[in-house]
Short mmCIF file of C-alpha atoms in Angstrom, two decimals:
data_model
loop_
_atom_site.label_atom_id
_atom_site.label_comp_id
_atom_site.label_asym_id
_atom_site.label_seq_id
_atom_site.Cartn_x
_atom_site.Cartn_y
_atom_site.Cartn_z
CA UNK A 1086 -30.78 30.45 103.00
CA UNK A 1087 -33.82 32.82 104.28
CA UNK A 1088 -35.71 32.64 107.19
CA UNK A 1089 -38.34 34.17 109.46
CA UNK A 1090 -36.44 33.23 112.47
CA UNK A 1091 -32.72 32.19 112.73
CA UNK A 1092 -32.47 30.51 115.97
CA UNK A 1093 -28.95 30.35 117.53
CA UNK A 1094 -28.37 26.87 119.63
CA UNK A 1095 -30.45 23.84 120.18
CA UNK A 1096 -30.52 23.61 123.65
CA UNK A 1097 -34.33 23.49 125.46
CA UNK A 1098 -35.11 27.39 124.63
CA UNK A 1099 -34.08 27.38 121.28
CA UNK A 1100 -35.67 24.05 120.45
CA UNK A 1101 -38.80 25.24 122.09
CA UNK A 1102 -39.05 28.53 120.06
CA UNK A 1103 -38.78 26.74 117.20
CA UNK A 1104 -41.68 24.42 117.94
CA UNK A 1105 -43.67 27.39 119.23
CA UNK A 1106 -43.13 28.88 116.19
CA UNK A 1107 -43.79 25.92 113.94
CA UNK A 1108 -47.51 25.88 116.04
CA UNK A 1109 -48.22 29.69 115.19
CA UNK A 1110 -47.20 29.01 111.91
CA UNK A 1111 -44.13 30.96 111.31
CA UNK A 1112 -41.17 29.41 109.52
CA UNK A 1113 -37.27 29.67 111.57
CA UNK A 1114 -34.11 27.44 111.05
CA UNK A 1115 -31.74 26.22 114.45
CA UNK A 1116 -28.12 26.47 114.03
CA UNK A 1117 -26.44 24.31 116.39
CA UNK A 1118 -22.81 24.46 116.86
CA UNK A 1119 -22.70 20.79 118.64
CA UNK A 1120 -23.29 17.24 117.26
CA UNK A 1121 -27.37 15.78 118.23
CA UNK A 1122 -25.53 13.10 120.42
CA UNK A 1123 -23.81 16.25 122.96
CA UNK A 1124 -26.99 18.39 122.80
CA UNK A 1125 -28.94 15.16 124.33
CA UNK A 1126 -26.30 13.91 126.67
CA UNK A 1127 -25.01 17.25 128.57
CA UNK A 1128 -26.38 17.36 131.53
CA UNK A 1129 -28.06 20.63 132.94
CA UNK A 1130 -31.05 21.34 134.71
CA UNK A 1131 -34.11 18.80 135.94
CA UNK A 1132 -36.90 21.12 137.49
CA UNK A 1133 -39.38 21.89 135.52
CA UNK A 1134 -41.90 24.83 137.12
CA UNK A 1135 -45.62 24.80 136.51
CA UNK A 1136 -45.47 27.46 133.84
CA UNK A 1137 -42.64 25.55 131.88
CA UNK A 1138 -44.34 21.98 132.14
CA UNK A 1139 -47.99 23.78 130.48
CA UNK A 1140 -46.22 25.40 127.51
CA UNK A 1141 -44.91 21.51 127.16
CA UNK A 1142 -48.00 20.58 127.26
CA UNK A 1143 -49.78 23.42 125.32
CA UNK A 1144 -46.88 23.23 122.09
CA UNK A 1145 -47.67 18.75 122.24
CA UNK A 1146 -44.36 18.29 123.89
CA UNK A 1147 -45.16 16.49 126.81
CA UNK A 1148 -46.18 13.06 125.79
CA UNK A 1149 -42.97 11.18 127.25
CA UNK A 1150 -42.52 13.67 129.93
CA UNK A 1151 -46.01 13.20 131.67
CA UNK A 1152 -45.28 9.51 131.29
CA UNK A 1153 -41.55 9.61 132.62
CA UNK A 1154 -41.55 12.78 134.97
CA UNK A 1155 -41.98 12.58 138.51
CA UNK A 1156 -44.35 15.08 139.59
CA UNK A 1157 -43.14 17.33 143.07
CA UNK A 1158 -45.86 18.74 145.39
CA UNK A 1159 -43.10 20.19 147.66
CA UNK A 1160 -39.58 20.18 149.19
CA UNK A 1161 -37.84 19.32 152.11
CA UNK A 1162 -35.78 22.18 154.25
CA UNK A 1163 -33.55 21.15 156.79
CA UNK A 1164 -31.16 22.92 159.47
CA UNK A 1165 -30.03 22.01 162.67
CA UNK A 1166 -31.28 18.33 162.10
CA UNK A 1167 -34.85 19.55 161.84
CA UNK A 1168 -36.70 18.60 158.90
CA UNK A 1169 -40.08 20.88 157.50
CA UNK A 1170 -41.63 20.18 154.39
CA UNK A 1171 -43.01 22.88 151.75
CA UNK A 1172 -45.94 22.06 150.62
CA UNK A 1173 -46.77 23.83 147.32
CA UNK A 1174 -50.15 23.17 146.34
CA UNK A 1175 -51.74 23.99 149.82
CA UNK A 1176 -49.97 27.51 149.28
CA UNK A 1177 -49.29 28.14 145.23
CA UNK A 1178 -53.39 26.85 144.58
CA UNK A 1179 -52.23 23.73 143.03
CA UNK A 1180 -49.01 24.64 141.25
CA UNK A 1181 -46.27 22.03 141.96
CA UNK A 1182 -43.11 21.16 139.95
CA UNK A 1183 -41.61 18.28 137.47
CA UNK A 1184 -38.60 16.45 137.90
CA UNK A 1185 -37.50 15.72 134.36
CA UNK A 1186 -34.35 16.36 133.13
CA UNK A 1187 -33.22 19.35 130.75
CA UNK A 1188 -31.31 16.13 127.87
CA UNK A 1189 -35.03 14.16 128.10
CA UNK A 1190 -36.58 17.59 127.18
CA UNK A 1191 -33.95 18.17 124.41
CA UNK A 1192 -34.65 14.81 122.67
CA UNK A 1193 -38.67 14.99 122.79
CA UNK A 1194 -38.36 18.35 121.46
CA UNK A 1195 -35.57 17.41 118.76
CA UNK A 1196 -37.23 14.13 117.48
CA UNK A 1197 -40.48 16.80 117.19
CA UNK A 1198 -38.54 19.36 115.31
CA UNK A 1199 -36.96 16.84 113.00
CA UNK A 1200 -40.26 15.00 112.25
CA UNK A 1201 -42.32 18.32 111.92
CA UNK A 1202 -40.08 21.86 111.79
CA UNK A 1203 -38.14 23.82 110.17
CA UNK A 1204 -34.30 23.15 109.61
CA UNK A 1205 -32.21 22.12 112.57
CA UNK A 1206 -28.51 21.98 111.78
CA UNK A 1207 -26.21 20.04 113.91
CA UNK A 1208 -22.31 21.32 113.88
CA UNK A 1209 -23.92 24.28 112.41
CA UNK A 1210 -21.10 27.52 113.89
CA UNK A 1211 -22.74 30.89 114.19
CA UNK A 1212 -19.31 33.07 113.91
CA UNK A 1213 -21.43 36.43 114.09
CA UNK A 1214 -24.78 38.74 113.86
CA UNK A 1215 -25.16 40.64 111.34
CA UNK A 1216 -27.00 43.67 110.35
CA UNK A 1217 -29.19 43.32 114.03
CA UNK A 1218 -30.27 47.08 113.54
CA UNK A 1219 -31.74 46.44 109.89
CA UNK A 1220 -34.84 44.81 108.90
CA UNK A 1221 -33.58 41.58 107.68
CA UNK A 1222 -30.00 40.73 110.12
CA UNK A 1223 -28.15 37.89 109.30
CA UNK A 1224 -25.78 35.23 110.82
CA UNK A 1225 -22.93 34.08 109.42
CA UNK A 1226 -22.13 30.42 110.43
CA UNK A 1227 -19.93 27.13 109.38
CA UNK A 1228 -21.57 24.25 108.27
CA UNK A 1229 -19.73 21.29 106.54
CA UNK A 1230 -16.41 23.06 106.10
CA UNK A 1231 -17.79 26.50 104.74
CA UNK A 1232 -19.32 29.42 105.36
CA UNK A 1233 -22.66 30.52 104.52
CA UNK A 1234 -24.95 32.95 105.74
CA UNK A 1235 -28.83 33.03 106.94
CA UNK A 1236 -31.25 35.97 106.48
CA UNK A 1237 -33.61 36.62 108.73
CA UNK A 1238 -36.47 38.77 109.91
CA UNK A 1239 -35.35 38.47 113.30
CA UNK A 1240 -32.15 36.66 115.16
CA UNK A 1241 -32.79 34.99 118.88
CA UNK A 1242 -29.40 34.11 120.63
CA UNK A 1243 -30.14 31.31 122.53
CA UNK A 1244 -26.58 29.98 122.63
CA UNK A 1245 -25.82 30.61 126.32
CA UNK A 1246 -22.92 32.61 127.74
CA UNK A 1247 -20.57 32.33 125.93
CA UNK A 1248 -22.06 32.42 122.33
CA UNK A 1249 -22.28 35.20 119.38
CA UNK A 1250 -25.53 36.19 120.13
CA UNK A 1251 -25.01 38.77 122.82
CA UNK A 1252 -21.50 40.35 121.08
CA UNK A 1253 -23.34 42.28 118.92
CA UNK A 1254 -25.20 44.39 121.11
CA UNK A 1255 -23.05 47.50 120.95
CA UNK A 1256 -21.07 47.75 124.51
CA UNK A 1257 -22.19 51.45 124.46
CA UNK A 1258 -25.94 50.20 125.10
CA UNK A 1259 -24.91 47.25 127.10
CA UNK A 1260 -25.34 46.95 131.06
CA UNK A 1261 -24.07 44.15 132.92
CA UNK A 1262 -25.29 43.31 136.51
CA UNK A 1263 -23.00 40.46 137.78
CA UNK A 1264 -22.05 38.76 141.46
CA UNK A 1265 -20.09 35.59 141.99
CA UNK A 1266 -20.39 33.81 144.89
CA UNK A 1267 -17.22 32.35 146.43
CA UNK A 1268 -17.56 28.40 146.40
CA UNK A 1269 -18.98 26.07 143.93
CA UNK A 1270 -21.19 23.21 143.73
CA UNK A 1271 -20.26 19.07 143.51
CA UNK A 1272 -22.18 17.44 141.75
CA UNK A 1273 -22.57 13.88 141.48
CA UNK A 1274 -24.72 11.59 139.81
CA UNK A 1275 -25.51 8.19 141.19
CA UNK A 1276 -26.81 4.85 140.88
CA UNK A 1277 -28.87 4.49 143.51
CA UNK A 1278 -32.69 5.09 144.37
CA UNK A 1279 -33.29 8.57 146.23
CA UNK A 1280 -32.95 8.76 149.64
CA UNK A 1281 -35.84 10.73 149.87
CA UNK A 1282 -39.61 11.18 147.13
CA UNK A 1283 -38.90 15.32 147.24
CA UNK A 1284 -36.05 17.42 146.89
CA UNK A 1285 -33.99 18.32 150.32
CA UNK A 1286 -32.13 21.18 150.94
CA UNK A 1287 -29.71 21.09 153.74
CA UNK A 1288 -28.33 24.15 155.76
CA UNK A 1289 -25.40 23.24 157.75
CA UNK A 1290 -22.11 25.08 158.98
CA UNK A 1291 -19.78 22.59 157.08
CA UNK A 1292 -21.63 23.89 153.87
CA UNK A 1293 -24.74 23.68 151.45
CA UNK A 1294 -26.00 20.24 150.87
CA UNK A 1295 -28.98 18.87 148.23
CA UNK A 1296 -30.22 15.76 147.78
CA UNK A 1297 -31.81 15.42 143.96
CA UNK A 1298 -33.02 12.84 141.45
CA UNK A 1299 -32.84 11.97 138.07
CA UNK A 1300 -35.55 9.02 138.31
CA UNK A 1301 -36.66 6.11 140.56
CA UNK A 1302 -33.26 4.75 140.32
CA UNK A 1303 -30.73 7.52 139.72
CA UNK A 1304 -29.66 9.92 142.57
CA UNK A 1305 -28.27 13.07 141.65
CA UNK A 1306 -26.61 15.48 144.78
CA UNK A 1307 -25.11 18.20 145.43
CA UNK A 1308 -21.99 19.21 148.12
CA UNK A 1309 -21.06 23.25 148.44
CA UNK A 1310 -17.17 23.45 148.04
CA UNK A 1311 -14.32 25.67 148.09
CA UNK A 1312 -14.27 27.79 144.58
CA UNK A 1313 -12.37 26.52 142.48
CA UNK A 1314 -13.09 22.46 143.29
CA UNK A 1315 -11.62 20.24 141.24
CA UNK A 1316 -13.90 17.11 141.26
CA UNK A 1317 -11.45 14.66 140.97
CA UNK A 1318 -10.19 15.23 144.30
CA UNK A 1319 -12.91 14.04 146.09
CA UNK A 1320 -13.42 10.42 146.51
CA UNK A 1321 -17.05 8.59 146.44
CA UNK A 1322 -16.25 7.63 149.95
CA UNK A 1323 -15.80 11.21 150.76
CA UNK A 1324 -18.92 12.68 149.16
CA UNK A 1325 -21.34 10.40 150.47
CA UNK A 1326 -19.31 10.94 154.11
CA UNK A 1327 -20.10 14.30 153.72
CA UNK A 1328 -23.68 14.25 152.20
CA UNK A 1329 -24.00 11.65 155.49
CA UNK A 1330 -22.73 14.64 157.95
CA UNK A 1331 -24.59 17.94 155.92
CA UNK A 1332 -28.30 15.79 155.62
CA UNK A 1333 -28.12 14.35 159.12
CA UNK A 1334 -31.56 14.56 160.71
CA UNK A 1335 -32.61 14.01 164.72
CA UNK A 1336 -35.12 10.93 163.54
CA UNK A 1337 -32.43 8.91 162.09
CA UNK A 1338 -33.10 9.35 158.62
CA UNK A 1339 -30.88 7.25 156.27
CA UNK A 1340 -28.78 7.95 152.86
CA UNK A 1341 -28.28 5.23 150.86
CA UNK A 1342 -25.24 5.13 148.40
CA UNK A 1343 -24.41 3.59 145.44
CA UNK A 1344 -21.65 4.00 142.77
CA UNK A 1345 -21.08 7.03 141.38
CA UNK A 1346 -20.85 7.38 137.66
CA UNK A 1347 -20.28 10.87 137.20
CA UNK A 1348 -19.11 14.62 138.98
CA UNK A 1349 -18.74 18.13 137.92
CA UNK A 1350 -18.26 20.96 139.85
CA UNK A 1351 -20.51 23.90 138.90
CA UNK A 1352 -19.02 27.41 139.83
CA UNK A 1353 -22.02 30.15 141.40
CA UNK A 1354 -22.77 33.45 139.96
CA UNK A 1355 -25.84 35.75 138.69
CA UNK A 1356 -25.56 37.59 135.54
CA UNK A 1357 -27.78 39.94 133.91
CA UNK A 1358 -27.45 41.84 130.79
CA UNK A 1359 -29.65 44.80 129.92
CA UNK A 1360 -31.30 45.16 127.21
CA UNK A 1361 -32.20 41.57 126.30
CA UNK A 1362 -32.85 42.88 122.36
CA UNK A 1363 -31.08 44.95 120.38
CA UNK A 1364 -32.80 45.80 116.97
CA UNK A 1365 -33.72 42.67 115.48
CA UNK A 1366 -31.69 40.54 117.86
CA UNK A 1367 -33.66 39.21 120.86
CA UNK A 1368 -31.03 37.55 123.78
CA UNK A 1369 -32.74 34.88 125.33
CA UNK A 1370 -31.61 32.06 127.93
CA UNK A 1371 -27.85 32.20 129.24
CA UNK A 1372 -27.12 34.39 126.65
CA UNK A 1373 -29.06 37.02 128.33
CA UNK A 1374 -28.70 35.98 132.59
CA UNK A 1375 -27.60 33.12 134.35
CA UNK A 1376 -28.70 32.31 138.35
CA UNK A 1377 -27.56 30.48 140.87
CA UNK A 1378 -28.95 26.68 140.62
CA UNK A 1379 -30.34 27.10 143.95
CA UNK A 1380 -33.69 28.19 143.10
CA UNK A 1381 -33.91 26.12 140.06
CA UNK A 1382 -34.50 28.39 137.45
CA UNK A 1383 -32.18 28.60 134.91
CA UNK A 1384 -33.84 26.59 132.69
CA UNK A 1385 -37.42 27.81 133.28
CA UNK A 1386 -36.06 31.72 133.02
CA UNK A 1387 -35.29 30.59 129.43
CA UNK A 1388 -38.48 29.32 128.72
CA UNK A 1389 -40.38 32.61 129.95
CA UNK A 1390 -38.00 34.68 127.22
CA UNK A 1391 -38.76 32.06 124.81
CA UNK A 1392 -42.34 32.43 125.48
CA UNK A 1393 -42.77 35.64 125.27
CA UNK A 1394 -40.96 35.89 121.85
CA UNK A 1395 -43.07 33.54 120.37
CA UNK A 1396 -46.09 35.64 121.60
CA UNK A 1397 -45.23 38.56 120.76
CA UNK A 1398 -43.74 37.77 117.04
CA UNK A 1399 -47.35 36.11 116.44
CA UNK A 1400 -49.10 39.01 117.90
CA UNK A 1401 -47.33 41.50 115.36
CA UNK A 1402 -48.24 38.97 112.32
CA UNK A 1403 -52.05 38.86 113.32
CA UNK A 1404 -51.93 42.80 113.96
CA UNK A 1405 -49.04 44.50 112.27
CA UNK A 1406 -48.44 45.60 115.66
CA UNK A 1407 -45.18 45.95 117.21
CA UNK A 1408 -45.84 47.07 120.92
CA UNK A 1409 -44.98 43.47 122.11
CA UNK A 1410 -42.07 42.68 120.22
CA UNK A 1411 -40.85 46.55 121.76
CA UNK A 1412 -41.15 45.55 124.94
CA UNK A 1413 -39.69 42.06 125.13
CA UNK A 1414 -36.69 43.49 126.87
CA UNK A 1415 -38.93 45.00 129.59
CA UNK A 1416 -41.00 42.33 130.02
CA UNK A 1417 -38.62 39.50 130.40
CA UNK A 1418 -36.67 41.67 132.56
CA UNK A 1419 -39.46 42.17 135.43
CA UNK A 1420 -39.78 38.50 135.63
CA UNK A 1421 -35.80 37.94 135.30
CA UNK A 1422 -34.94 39.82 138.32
CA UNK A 1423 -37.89 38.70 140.27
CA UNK A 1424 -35.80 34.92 139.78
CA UNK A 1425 -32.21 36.67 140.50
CA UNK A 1426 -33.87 37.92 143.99
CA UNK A 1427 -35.40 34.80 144.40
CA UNK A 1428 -32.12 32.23 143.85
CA UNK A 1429 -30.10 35.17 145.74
CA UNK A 1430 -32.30 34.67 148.93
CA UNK A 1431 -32.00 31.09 148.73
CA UNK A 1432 -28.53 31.09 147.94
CA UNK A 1433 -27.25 33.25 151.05
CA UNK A 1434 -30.11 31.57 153.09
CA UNK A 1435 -28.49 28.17 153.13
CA UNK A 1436 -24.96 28.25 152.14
CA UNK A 1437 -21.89 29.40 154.32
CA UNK A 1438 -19.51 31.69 152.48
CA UNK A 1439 -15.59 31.52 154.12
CA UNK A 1440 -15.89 34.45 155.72
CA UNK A 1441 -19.24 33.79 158.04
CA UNK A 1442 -18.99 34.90 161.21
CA UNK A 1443 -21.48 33.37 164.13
CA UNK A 1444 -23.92 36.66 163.51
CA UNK A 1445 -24.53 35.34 159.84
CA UNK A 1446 -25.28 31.98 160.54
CA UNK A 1447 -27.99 33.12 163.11
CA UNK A 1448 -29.53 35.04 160.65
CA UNK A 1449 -29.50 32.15 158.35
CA UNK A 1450 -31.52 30.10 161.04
CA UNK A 1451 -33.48 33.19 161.69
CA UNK A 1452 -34.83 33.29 158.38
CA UNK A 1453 -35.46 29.39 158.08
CA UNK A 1454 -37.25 29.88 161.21
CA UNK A 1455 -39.43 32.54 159.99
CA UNK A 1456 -40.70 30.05 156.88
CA UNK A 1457 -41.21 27.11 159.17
CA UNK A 1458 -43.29 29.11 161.42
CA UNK A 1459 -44.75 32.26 158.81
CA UNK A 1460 -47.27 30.97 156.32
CA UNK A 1461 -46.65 34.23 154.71
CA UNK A 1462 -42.63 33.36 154.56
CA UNK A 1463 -43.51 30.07 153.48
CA UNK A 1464 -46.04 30.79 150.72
CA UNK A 1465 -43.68 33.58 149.20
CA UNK A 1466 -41.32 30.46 149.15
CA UNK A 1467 -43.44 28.26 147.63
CA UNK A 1468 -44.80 30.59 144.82
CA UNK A 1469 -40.94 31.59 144.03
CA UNK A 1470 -39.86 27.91 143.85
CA UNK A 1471 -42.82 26.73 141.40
CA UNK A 1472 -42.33 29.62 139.28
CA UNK A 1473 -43.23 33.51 138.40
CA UNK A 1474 -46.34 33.91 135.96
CA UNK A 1475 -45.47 34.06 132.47
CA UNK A 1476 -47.68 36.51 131.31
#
């Protein structure tokens, strides 16, 4: 089989290439290692930024979402019992984010790929990149018990950390940029209406709290713990005891519970791996940098590399030109780390690592001080949170 584009892994950046690419007229084929019924249940990411919910919009992937999403003009911060709100339009001018979760993005833009794009295998293995240094690489994959092989013009590894995609950039030309954070996240998922219409992130000295949503009826939270958590050791009556202590508030705000129906625990780290295209191949996604999930942008840094691929591959087909395509690496980068400072800052700002000593967790309140009472703190905030410019 040939191809344009051989797109590794259907999650949201790969599906979104593909349709991007479909739009500008430019043929690829997904290769999915999953089954369609894990690729739309896994659950990931739900904030959407500004930039990520227009290139919905712009590709004619936002029909459900703008119906079923639940638009966010701000967060809650809270410390000490003292609650501030964030309000992004009054500081971003008008930019705001979506809550609408990563598996409701993956179906809209799988039911659009099947019904108008390019092949999308399912249980489709990429064992390897080929060739990434020539003009036409290929991947070798597994699909219904044997091997074949895809040429391509170009290869983008969108199959997250642990995938192909990034093994075939030569170690020799590799750099890796890496911190992990000791604890982890708790996740839960619940039935029960949100405590709260925004987003609230809780500093406290027991740990990290945020309080989330799915939709109008489904909570979804978040408890810092030890590294190395397992989930299953925390009862329901524990979590919500201890989302109760971490979101306490001096005006008597209330949590409501419900039953739980499902927990992970999500280990912290950031990851970066220069260059982000080697050759042919163009890393994109997880297979390229990962971020905390404090700042929210895991799924929206993907989107930006995504973007910028499709750009510049349809620039170089109107022009012949390849200055865009040459600097992918570059430019994704710039916008890359300006999201690793970003989810850094927020990361040390509200959580408290085992070894904090009283002098840290002053600082801590020093700095949420400084955006409750800077407009210049606040707005630097508030323009990191809804998302760096695209362009």
């Amino acid at each position: 089989m040939r191809t344009t584009v051989g797109i590794i892994g259907a999650g949201p950046a790969g599906l979104l290439l593909a349709r991007l690419l479909h739009n500008a007229g430019i043929d690829s084929v997904v290769l999915e290692s999953r089954d369609r019924a894990y690729v739309e249940q896994r659950q990931r990411a739900g904030i959407l930024e500004q930039g990520t919910v227009d290139v919905l919009r712009e590709a004619g992937a936002a029909e459900r979402m703008d119906r079923e999403g639940i638009p966010h003009e701000g967060i809650e911060l809270r410390f000490d019992k003292r609650r501030h709100r964030v309000d992004f339009p009054a500081l971003t001018g008008g930019r705001s984010v979506m809550v609408y979760a990563q598996t409701e993005v993956c179906k809209d833009l799988i039911a659009l790929q099947l019904a108008e794009g390019g092949p999308l295998l399912f249980e489709a293995e990429a064992l390897a990149v080929e060739d990434a240094e020539s003009e036409h690489p290929r991947i070798r994959y597994r699909h219904e018990g044997r091997e074949d092989v895809l040429d391509c013009d170009y290869v983008v590894a969108c199959d997250g950390f642990w995938g192909v995609g990034r093994k075939a950039v030569p170690a020799d030309v590799s750099q890796v940029f890496e911190r992990t954070y000791p604890f982890d996240w708790l996740g839960i998922l619940a039935d029960v209406a949100p405590s709260h219409d925004e987003l609230v992130y809780a500093r406290h000295d027991r740990g990290f709290a945020l309080l989330s949503m799915r939709s109008p009826s489904v909570t979804r939270a978040y408890l810092q713990v030890p590294e190395g958590t397992d989930a299953a050791d925390w009862s329901d009556e524990e979590i919500w005891d201890e989302l109760d202590r971490r979101l306490e508030t001096e005006d008597g705000w209330k949590l409501e519970r419900g039953p739980i129906t499902a927990k992970s625990v999500t280990p912290m780290r950031s990851y970066v791996h220069e260059p982000m295209r080697h050759g042919r191949l163009f890393l994109a996604g997880d297979a390229a940098h990962i971020v905390p999930p404090t700042g929210a942008k895991g799924l929206n840094l993907a989107v930006g590399d995504v973007v910028t691929f499709a750009r510049a591959l349809t620039h170089r087909q109107e022009t012949g030109s390849t200055e865009l395509l040459d600097a992918y690496s570059e430019t994704c980068l710039r916008r890359v780390w300006q999201a690793e400072r970003f989810s850094y800052a927020m990361t040390t700002m509200l959580h408290t690592a085992p070894d904090a000593t009283p002098f840290d967790g002053r600082i801590q309140r020093a700095l949420l001080d400084r955006i409750t009472t800077s407009g210049a703190a606040e707005t630097d905030l508030a323009e990191g949170y809804t998302g760096f410019p695209l362009d």
